Structure formats: C-alpha cells, structure tokens
mmCIF file of C-alpha atoms and ligand atoms in Angstrom:
data_model
loop_
_atom_site.group_PDB
_atom_site.id
_atom_site.type_symbol
_atom_site.label_atom_id
_atom_site.label_comp_id
_atom_site.label_asym_id
_atom_site.label_seq_id
_atom_site.Cartn_x
_atom_site.Cartn_y
_atom_site.Cartn_z
ATOM 1 C CA MET M 7 -12.007 21.554 6.156
ATOM 2 C CA SER M 8 -8.821 23.329 5.467
ATOM 3 C CA GLN M 9 -6.031 23.301 7.990
ATOM 4 C CA ILE M 10 -2.527 24.631 8.315
ATOM 5 C CA VAL M 11 0.272 23.771 10.691
ATOM 6 C CA LEU M 12 3.086 26.092 11.677
ATOM 7 C CA ILE M 13 6.015 25.252 13.906
ATOM 8 C CA LEU M 14 6.761 28.268 16.072
ATOM 9 C CA SER M 15 8.999 29.175 18.999
ATOM 10 C CA LYS M 16 7.722 29.494 22.582
ATOM 11 C CA ASP M 17 8.133 33.287 22.348
ATOM 12 C CA GLN M 18 6.061 33.462 19.197
ATOM 13 C CA ILE M 19 3.358 31.296 20.773
ATOM 14 C CA GLU M 20 3.327 33.586 23.811
ATOM 15 C CA LYS M 21 2.938 36.553 21.479
ATOM 16 C CA MET M 22 0.036 34.817 19.796
ATOM 17 C CA ARG M 23 -1.651 34.084 23.083
ATOM 18 C CA LYS M 24 -1.607 37.806 23.873
ATOM 19 C CA HIS M 25 -2.804 38.667 20.392
ATOM 20 C CA TYR M 26 -5.797 36.334 20.702
ATOM 21 C CA ALA M 27 -6.411 37.157 24.398
ATOM 22 C CA SER M 28 -10.039 38.119 23.902
ATOM 23 C CA TYR M 29 -10.791 35.066 21.723
ATOM 24 C CA LEU M 30 -9.374 32.352 23.972
ATOM 25 C CA MET M 31 -11.473 29.251 24.522
ATOM 26 C CA GLU M 32 -12.014 27.850 27.984
ATOM 27 C CA LYS M 33 -10.697 24.422 27.164
ATOM 28 C CA THR M 34 -7.404 23.478 25.580
ATOM 29 C CA PRO M 35 -6.706 19.924 24.447
ATOM 30 C CA PRO M 36 -4.090 17.837 26.291
ATOM 31 C CA GLY M 37 -0.629 19.143 25.511
ATOM 32 C CA GLY M 38 -2.120 22.455 24.378
ATOM 33 C CA VAL M 39 -0.943 25.961 25.307
ATOM 34 C CA PHE M 40 -4.082 27.736 24.187
ATOM 35 C CA SER M 41 -7.028 27.510 21.824
ATOM 36 C CA ALA M 42 -8.645 30.557 20.309
ATOM 37 C CA LYS M 43 -11.588 30.951 18.018
ATOM 38 C CA ILE M 44 -11.966 33.843 15.625
ATOM 39 C CA GLU M 45 -14.319 34.111 12.689
ATOM 40 C CA ASN M 46 -13.897 31.024 10.470
ATOM 41 C CA CYS M 47 -10.690 29.923 12.116
ATOM 42 C CA THR M 48 -9.728 28.007 15.236
ATOM 43 C CA ILE M 49 -6.153 28.302 16.420
ATOM 44 C CA THR M 50 -4.590 25.761 18.745
ATOM 45 C CA ALA M 51 -1.014 25.978 19.969
ATOM 46 C CA TYR M 52 0.794 23.009 21.497
ATOM 47 C CA ASN M 53 3.764 22.669 23.850
ATOM 48 C CA SER M 54 5.578 20.925 21.011
ATOM 49 C CA GLY M 55 5.594 24.231 19.106
ATOM 50 C CA LYS M 56 2.967 23.109 16.635
ATOM 51 C CA VAL M 57 0.273 25.660 15.938
ATOM 52 C CA LEU M 58 -2.785 24.496 14.135
ATOM 53 C CA PHE M 59 -5.131 26.712 12.131
ATOM 54 C CA GLN M 60 -8.415 25.075 11.209
ATOM 55 C CA GLY M 61 -11.287 26.536 9.245
ATOM 56 C CA LYS M 62 -12.205 28.378 6.110
ATOM 57 C CA ASN M 63 -10.327 31.528 6.961
ATOM 58 C CA CYS M 64 -7.086 29.987 8.159
ATOM 59 C CA ASP M 65 -4.796 30.812 5.216
ATOM 60 C CA LYS M 66 -4.905 34.504 5.935
ATOM 61 C CA GLU M 67 -4.622 34.011 9.658
ATOM 62 C CA ALA M 68 -1.675 31.612 9.496
ATOM 63 C CA LYS M 69 0.234 33.902 7.135
ATOM 64 C CA LYS M 70 0.319 36.544 9.867
ATOM 65 C CA TRP M 71 2.559 34.272 11.912
ATOM 66 C CA GLY M 72 4.714 32.331 9.548
ATOM 67 C CA ASN M 73 5.180 30.841 6.155
ATOM 68 C CA PRO M 74 3.288 27.593 6.080
ATOM 69 C CA ALA M 75 4.702 24.957 3.774
ATOM 70 C CA ALA M 76 1.319 23.339 3.461
ATOM 71 C CA LEU M 77 -0.854 26.155 2.220
ATOM 72 C CA GLU M 78 -1.561 24.560 -1.113
ATOM 73 C CA ASN M 79 -3.923 21.647 -1.542
ATOM 74 C CA PRO M 80 -1.778 18.704 -0.484
ATOM 75 C CA PHE M 81 -3.214 16.431 -3.142
ATOM 76 C CA GLU M 82 -2.050 18.685 -5.941
ATOM 77 C CA LYS M 83 1.506 17.910 -4.946
ATOM 78 C CA LYS M 84 1.064 14.250 -5.592
ATOM 79 C CA GLY M 85 3.999 13.117 -7.638
ATOM 80 C CA LYS M 86 6.195 10.109 -7.985
ATOM 81 C CA GLY M 87 8.041 8.916 -4.914
ATOM 82 C CA ASN M 88 6.856 10.563 -1.779
ATOM 83 C CA ASN M 89 3.245 11.390 -2.485
ATOM 84 C CA LEU M 90 2.332 12.189 1.098
ATOM 85 C CA PRO M 91 1.049 15.643 1.923
ATOM 86 C CA PRO M 92 3.553 17.582 4.053
ATOM 87 C CA ASN M 93 1.128 18.179 6.923
ATOM 88 C CA ILE M 94 -0.172 14.608 6.949
ATOM 89 C CA SER M 95 0.702 13.948 10.598
ATOM 90 C CA MET M 96 -1.742 16.631 11.749
ATOM 91 C CA MET M 97 -4.672 15.625 9.556
ATOM 92 C CA ASN M 98 -7.896 13.916 10.595
ATOM 93 C CA ALA M 99 -7.034 10.477 9.324
ATOM 94 C CA ILE M 100 -8.141 6.897 9.079
ATOM 95 C CA GLY M 101 -5.127 4.621 9.363
ATOM 96 C CA SER M 102 -5.072 0.866 8.919
ATOM 97 C CA ASP M 103 -2.629 -1.872 9.718
ATOM 98 C CA GLU M 104 -2.526 -5.642 10.192
ATOM 99 C CA VAL M 105 -0.875 -8.153 12.493
ATOM 100 C CA GLY M 106 -0.287 -11.889 12.388
ATOM 101 C CA THR M 107 0.658 -12.426 8.756
ATOM 102 C CA GLY M 108 4.144 -13.655 9.714
ATOM 103 C CA ASP M 109 3.028 -15.719 12.701
ATOM 104 C CA TYR M 110 2.476 -19.447 12.237
ATOM 105 C CA PHE M 111 0.048 -19.671 15.143
ATOM 106 C CA GLY M 112 -2.937 -17.368 15.384
ATOM 107 C CA PRO M 113 -5.194 -15.313 13.145
ATOM 108 C CA VAL M 114 -4.628 -12.283 10.959
ATOM 109 C CA THR M 115 -6.075 -9.176 12.552
ATOM 110 C CA VAL M 116 -6.682 -5.949 10.651
ATOM 111 C CA VAL M 117 -7.722 -2.674 12.237
ATOM 112 C CA ALA M 118 -8.669 0.667 10.736
ATOM 113 C CA SER M 119 -9.183 3.567 13.122
ATOM 114 C CA TYR M 120 -10.025 7.250 12.898
ATOM 115 C CA VAL M 121 -7.892 9.763 14.740
ATOM 116 C CA LYS M 122 -8.816 13.410 14.635
ATOM 117 C CA ASN M 123 -6.286 16.136 14.793
ATOM 118 C CA GLU M 124 -7.334 17.237 18.260
ATOM 119 C CA GLN M 125 -6.770 13.715 19.642
ATOM 120 C CA ILE M 126 -3.209 13.401 18.425
ATOM 121 C CA GLU M 127 -1.579 15.003 21.457
ATOM 122 C CA GLN M 128 -3.685 12.967 23.849
ATOM 123 C CA LEU M 129 -2.762 9.711 22.110
ATOM 124 C CA LYS M 130 0.891 10.685 22.210
ATOM 125 C CA GLN M 131 0.639 11.275 25.946
ATOM 126 C CA LEU M 132 -0.856 7.795 26.313
ATOM 127 C CA GLY M 133 2.253 6.378 24.684
ATOM 128 C CA VAL M 134 0.835 5.557 21.263
ATOM 129 C CA GLN M 135 3.793 5.029 18.930
ATOM 130 C CA ASP M 136 5.238 2.436 16.616
ATOM 131 C CA SER M 137 3.935 -0.842 18.074
ATOM 132 C CA LYS M 138 7.214 -2.578 17.237
ATOM 133 C CA HIS M 139 8.778 -0.570 20.040
ATOM 134 C CA LEU M 140 6.159 -1.585 22.610
ATOM 135 C CA THR M 141 6.125 -4.644 24.857
ATOM 136 C CA ASP M 142 3.076 -6.920 24.895
ATOM 137 C CA LYS M 143 2.225 -5.634 28.354
ATOM 138 C CA LYS M 144 2.266 -2.032 27.134
ATOM 139 C CA ILE M 145 0.228 -2.961 24.048
ATOM 140 C CA ILE M 146 -2.526 -4.377 26.252
ATOM 141 C CA GLU M 147 -2.430 -1.385 28.571
ATOM 142 C CA ILE M 148 -2.614 1.189 25.773
ATOM 143 C CA GLY M 149 -4.965 -0.922 23.651
ATOM 144 C CA ARG M 150 -7.548 -0.966 26.430
ATOM 145 C CA GLU M 151 -7.503 2.806 26.652
ATOM 146 C CA ILE M 152 -7.557 3.731 22.991
ATOM 147 C CA LYS M 153 -10.373 1.365 22.091
ATOM 148 C CA GLU M 154 -12.621 3.603 24.194
ATOM 149 C CA MET M 155 -11.297 6.787 22.615
ATOM 150 C CA ILE M 156 -11.432 6.351 18.872
ATOM 151 C CA PRO M 157 -13.807 4.799 16.321
ATOM 152 C CA PHE M 158 -12.282 1.673 14.830
ATOM 153 C CA SER M 159 -13.076 -1.569 13.057
ATOM 154 C CA LEU M 160 -11.335 -4.822 13.913
ATOM 155 C CA LEU M 161 -11.515 -7.733 11.494
ATOM 156 C CA THR M 162 -10.174 -11.121 12.497
ATOM 157 C CA LEU M 163 -9.424 -13.782 9.927
ATOM 158 C CA HIS M 164 -9.408 -16.965 11.979
ATOM 159 C CA ASN M 165 -7.099 -19.815 11.106
ATOM 160 C CA LYS M 166 -9.743 -22.153 9.760
ATOM 161 C CA LYS M 167 -11.081 -19.577 7.309
ATOM 162 C CA TYR M 168 -7.566 -18.416 6.445
ATOM 163 C CA ASN M 169 -6.568 -21.963 5.524
ATOM 164 C CA GLU M 170 -9.693 -22.433 3.410
ATOM 165 C CA LEU M 171 -9.051 -19.229 1.444
ATOM 166 C CA GLN M 172 -5.387 -20.062 1.048
ATOM 167 C CA LYS M 173 -6.199 -23.559 -0.216
ATOM 168 C CA ALA M 174 -8.650 -22.081 -2.703
ATOM 169 C CA GLY M 175 -5.754 -20.118 -4.152
ATOM 170 C CA MET M 176 -6.084 -16.723 -2.488
ATOM 171 C CA SER M 177 -2.786 -14.988 -1.749
ATOM 172 C CA GLN M 178 -2.083 -13.439 1.609
ATOM 173 C CA GLY M 179 -1.799 -10.088 -0.183
ATOM 174 C CA LYS M 180 -5.342 -10.388 -1.494
ATOM 175 C CA MET M 181 -6.705 -11.408 1.907
ATOM 176 C CA LYS M 182 -5.083 -8.368 3.452
ATOM 177 C CA ALA M 183 -6.352 -6.029 0.733
ATOM 178 C CA LEU M 184 -9.923 -7.279 1.223
ATOM 179 C CA LEU M 185 -9.688 -6.887 4.995
ATOM 180 C CA HIS M 186 -8.178 -3.395 4.881
ATOM 181 C CA ASN M 187 -10.792 -2.207 2.409
ATOM 182 C CA GLN M 188 -13.592 -3.630 4.558
ATOM 183 C CA ALA M 189 -12.272 -2.230 7.814
ATOM 184 C CA ILE M 190 -11.894 1.211 6.228
ATOM 185 C CA GLY M 191 -15.481 0.965 4.972
ATOM 186 C CA HIS M 192 -16.752 0.169 8.463
ATOM 187 C CA VAL M 193 -14.974 3.160 9.966
ATOM 188 C CA LEU M 194 -16.212 5.487 7.218
ATOM 189 C CA LYS M 195 -19.740 4.329 8.044
ATOM 190 C CA LYS M 196 -19.209 4.846 11.764
ATOM 191 C CA ILE M 197 -18.009 8.432 11.407
ATOM 192 C CA ALA M 198 -20.404 9.517 8.626
ATOM 193 C CA PRO M 199 -21.317 12.193 7.690
ATOM 194 C CA GLU M 200 -17.889 13.263 8.851
ATOM 195 C CA LYS M 201 -15.110 12.397 6.407
ATOM 196 C CA PRO M 202 -11.411 11.947 7.029
ATOM 197 C CA ASP M 203 -8.914 14.279 5.319
ATOM 198 C CA ILE M 204 -6.907 11.245 4.349
ATOM 199 C CA ILE M 205 -6.823 7.434 4.618
ATOM 200 C CA ILE M 206 -3.422 5.882 5.235
ATOM 201 C CA ILE M 207 -2.776 2.203 4.633
ATOM 202 C CA ASP M 208 0.401 0.755 6.059
ATOM 203 C CA GLU M 209 1.812 -0.432 2.780
ATOM 204 C CA PHE M 210 2.061 -4.182 2.227
ATOM 205 C CA VAL M 211 1.643 -4.109 -1.538
ATOM 206 C CA LYS M 212 1.986 -1.384 -4.123
ATOM 207 C CA GLU M 213 -1.083 0.754 -4.657
ATOM 208 C CA GLU M 214 -1.749 -0.654 -8.090
ATOM 209 C CA LEU M 215 -1.756 -4.249 -6.899
ATOM 210 C CA TYR M 216 -3.859 -3.357 -3.853
ATOM 211 C CA PHE M 217 -6.637 -2.041 -6.083
ATOM 212 C CA ARG M 218 -6.260 -4.952 -8.469
ATOM 213 C CA HIS M 219 -6.923 -7.283 -5.519
ATOM 214 C CA LEU M 220 -10.147 -5.389 -4.887
ATOM 215 C CA ILE M 221 -11.604 -5.807 -8.356
ATOM 216 C CA GLY M 222 -15.072 -7.275 -7.996
ATOM 217 C CA GLU M 223 -15.672 -5.897 -4.497
ATOM 218 C CA LYS M 224 -18.986 -4.119 -3.941
ATOM 219 C CA SER M 225 -17.512 -1.018 -2.436
ATOM 220 C CA ILE M 226 -13.940 0.000 -2.998
ATOM 221 C CA HIS M 227 -12.631 2.910 -0.946
ATOM 222 C CA ARG M 228 -10.261 4.925 -3.069
ATOM 223 C CA GLU M 229 -10.903 8.527 -2.231
ATOM 224 C CA ASN M 230 -7.959 10.165 -0.422
ATOM 225 C CA VAL M 231 -6.243 6.806 0.105
ATOM 226 C CA VAL M 232 -2.463 6.866 0.391
ATOM 227 C CA PHE M 233 0.053 4.121 1.094
ATOM 228 C CA SER M 234 3.088 4.414 3.264
ATOM 229 C CA THR M 235 5.723 1.838 4.139
ATOM 230 C CA LYS M 236 6.254 3.609 7.464
ATOM 231 C CA GLY M 237 2.600 4.271 8.203
ATOM 232 C CA GLU M 238 3.048 4.101 11.945
ATOM 233 C CA SER M 239 5.412 7.032 11.948
ATOM 234 C CA VAL M 240 3.421 8.980 9.350
ATOM 235 C CA HIS M 241 0.230 9.298 11.385
ATOM 236 C CA LEU M 242 -0.846 8.162 14.831
ATOM 237 C CA SER M 243 -4.000 6.573 13.409
ATOM 238 C CA VAL M 244 -1.813 3.882 11.822
ATOM 239 C CA ALA M 245 0.110 3.445 15.078
ATOM 240 C CA ALA M 246 -3.178 3.201 17.005
ATOM 241 C CA SER M 247 -4.537 0.639 14.542
ATOM 242 C CA SER M 248 -1.375 -1.366 14.788
ATOM 243 C CA ILE M 249 -1.654 -1.403 18.600
ATOM 244 C CA LEU M 250 -5.320 -2.437 18.457
ATOM 245 C CA ALA M 251 -4.571 -5.161 15.902
ATOM 246 C CA ARG M 252 -1.740 -6.490 18.053
ATOM 247 C CA TYR M 253 -3.910 -6.286 21.168
ATOM 248 C CA ALA M 254 -6.572 -8.405 19.462
ATOM 249 C CA PHE M 255 -3.941 -10.804 18.160
ATOM 250 C CA LEU M 256 -2.513 -11.284 21.663
ATOM 251 C CA GLN M 257 -5.971 -11.986 23.050
ATOM 252 C CA HIS M 258 -6.554 -14.643 20.388
ATOM 253 C CA MET M 259 -3.187 -16.186 21.111
ATOM 254 C CA ASP M 260 -4.189 -16.446 24.777
ATOM 255 C CA LYS M 261 -7.397 -18.225 23.833
ATOM 256 C CA LEU M 262 -5.583 -20.586 21.473
ATOM 257 C CA SER M 263 -2.951 -21.278 24.121
ATOM 258 C CA GLU M 264 -5.698 -22.155 26.554
ATOM 259 C CA LYS M 265 -7.176 -24.582 24.034
ATOM 260 C CA ALA M 266 -3.752 -26.059 23.356
ATOM 261 C CA GLY M 267 -3.068 -26.426 27.054
ATOM 262 C CA PHE M 268 0.273 -24.617 26.898
ATOM 263 C CA PRO M 269 1.541 -21.177 25.768
ATOM 264 C CA LEU M 270 1.911 -20.921 21.999
ATOM 265 C CA PRO M 271 4.899 -18.969 20.691
ATOM 266 C CA LYS M 272 4.683 -16.112 18.174
ATOM 267 C CA GLY M 273 6.616 -15.834 14.953
ATOM 268 C CA ALA M 274 7.665 -18.690 12.705
ATOM 269 C CA GLY M 275 10.993 -19.867 14.122
ATOM 270 C CA PRO M 276 12.170 -23.256 15.523
ATOM 271 C CA LYS M 277 10.267 -22.741 18.802
ATOM 272 C CA VAL M 278 7.098 -22.681 16.765
ATOM 273 C CA ASP M 279 7.930 -26.032 15.115
ATOM 274 C CA GLU M 280 8.442 -27.565 18.562
ATOM 275 C CA ALA M 281 5.158 -26.178 19.843
ATOM 276 C CA ALA M 282 3.257 -27.430 16.798
ATOM 277 C CA ALA M 283 4.773 -30.898 17.237
ATOM 278 C CA LYS M 284 3.733 -30.835 20.899
ATOM 279 C CA LEU M 285 0.205 -29.825 19.883
ATOM 280 C CA ILE M 286 -0.012 -32.657 17.337
ATOM 281 C CA ARG M 287 1.200 -35.156 19.934
ATOM 282 C CA ALA M 288 -1.413 -33.963 22.416
ATOM 283 C CA LYS M 289 -4.460 -33.409 20.179
ATOM 284 C CA GLY M 290 -3.769 -35.026 16.831
ATOM 285 C CA LYS M 291 -2.887 -33.328 13.552
ATOM 286 C CA GLU M 292 -6.519 -32.741 12.628
ATOM 287 C CA VAL M 293 -6.586 -29.780 15.053
ATOM 288 C CA LEU M 294 -3.780 -27.942 13.218
ATOM 289 C CA PRO M 295 -6.040 -25.990 10.793
ATOM 290 C CA PHE M 296 -7.698 -24.317 13.802
ATOM 291 C CA PHE M 297 -4.391 -23.114 15.244
ATOM 292 C CA VAL M 298 -1.915 -22.418 12.460
ATOM 293 C CA LYS M 299 -1.389 -21.137 8.943
ATOM 294 C CA LEU M 300 -0.992 -24.501 7.270
ATOM 295 C CA HIS M 301 0.940 -23.420 4.179
ATOM 296 C CA PHE M 302 3.906 -22.155 6.232
ATOM 297 C CA ALA M 303 6.997 -24.364 6.044
ATOM 298 C CA ASN M 304 6.587 -24.928 9.802
ATOM 299 C CA THR M 305 3.900 -27.545 9.156
ATOM 300 C CA ASP M 306 6.295 -29.985 7.470
ATOM 301 C CA LYS M 307 9.002 -29.308 10.049
ATOM 302 C CA ALA M 308 6.557 -29.975 12.898
ATOM 303 C CA LEU M 309 5.276 -33.190 11.335
ATOM 304 C CA LYS M 310 8.855 -34.465 11.067
ATOM 305 C CA LEU M 311 9.387 -33.758 14.778
ATOM 306 C CA VAL M 312 6.369 -35.754 15.908
HETATM 307 MN MN1 LIG W 415 1.998 -3.028 8.785
#
C-alpha cells in the first residue's frame, strides 16, 4: 500500500479538517486530530503535525496540501550510506533487536515485532522509546502493555545452549543472525497475508556478513530488509522489540537469581566476577554453564577469586 507523510501546521490541519468535513470518520487514533476517508485514500492528521495519506489515490490527494519528499518509491533511492527511506518512521514495519550479548550472566533474547502505522502514536503515548533511556521498572511496565498490543516473536538462547554453540565454534554474530532471521520469519507468519512495508534490523553486523551467516538456512528473509545502527530511533517497532527483549531478559535474570540464591548483576564488570565466584563457592563450578557465557574473560577472573 502506498503512503505519504506530510508535516503541516495546525492552521493547515484545521483547513484540511474543514475540507474533508463530510468524509470524517467516527474514530481517530490516539494522538489524532481527525481521520477522513475519500475514494482510495485515508487521511489521518496527528497533533504532532504529521498527516498521513494511505491508499492507492494518495499521491494526488497529498499534493493538494504540500510537497511530499517521499512520493517516489523509497526503495529506488537506495544508495550507499543512508539507504533508509525518508518516511521510514511512519511505515508498517517489523523491527528486531537483541539483548544480553554483553551480559556475562543470563541468556540472549531476540525479539521481532510488527508495528503498524496507526499504532505508532499509541505506542509513543505509552512511553515506547529507546530502551537504553528506560529504567528496568519502566521496561517491565511498558513491556507488559505492548506484548498485548502487537504481534511479536521472542527467541531465548539459554546459557547452556549458547555455551554449546560457542564451543562448537559459532560466533556470537552468527547466533544473532540466525535468531533475528527466525524471529522475523515467525512474525511474518503471524501477520500473513499482511506484509510489512519494511523490516528493520538493529544493526550488529554489516548486511553482507548478516546474509553470509544465514547461508544454509531453510528460509532467509531478505525482502525489504534494511539495517540501521540506530534502529530504535528509526522506527518504534525496533524500540518495542528492544523493550520486549529486555523485559524477557530481566525475567530470566530473576529466575536465575532465584536459582543462585542471590541477585545476579548485569553487564560484565568486576561485580559480575564477584557474583560468579560467590556462585561457584555455593554451588560448585559445574553449574556455571547454566548461568553464564563461559567464553567471557569473567570466567577466569571468577575462578581466581574462589
Ligand atoms: Mn541492538
């Protein structure tokens, strides 16, 4: 489906509301000023000044009100450097992100989720944003809400399995690529026959290497896939996925802490070495593979502390 975004002033939006007075819809989405439906085009204006034209006939309609930068097919603009379509933040998108790769304790969690254009405002109101700016408490609060609102797939690579793959020679990059590709596949299946306008992967490797990691996989999702190093600020679907992945990670850390008998720290700093040493003293070093990522330097440091 084609869609165009214009940024307009309050006055212009008021003018539009009058213009479309006899086509107004009863419901407007959260944060919306009005929605109107004419033949082959739905127009939704938001408090933020964004006006969205969706449908077959939207080029002509949007041109009446402004000069959209995004009239052309966004994928034709793909060039070197920034290959993201200019209206990406307003698209119906699957976004994926992972958590836990830098933490000694706990699993790796990967989430892909689908956020439709009309949900973007609502998610913003809920406080969905870059998860790095959110406290754990807020993550849990928001995570609970959004998991009911959007289709998503959560994949958890538990420590034992992680350590087995790592020992067998698999890089963390490859593990992540496999998980992202799988999670995206699950979401595509969930939303079928609907298709996202775009799939955004929070970039952890370059595109070329990502697809090289996937060689040999049964289904490789390539169509409309883009990579962004700042995925969370590019589209809310990546931010939502990052929150859900962190939410799941925190829950696993709680469970592991319960098993350990004391709270396990995040990250990979000196506190983590201390905690691992404490765990070894209490339960023996054979339990480590179930709690930690063994190949981290923390393992040797912890063993020296015991
Ligand atoms: Mn990320």
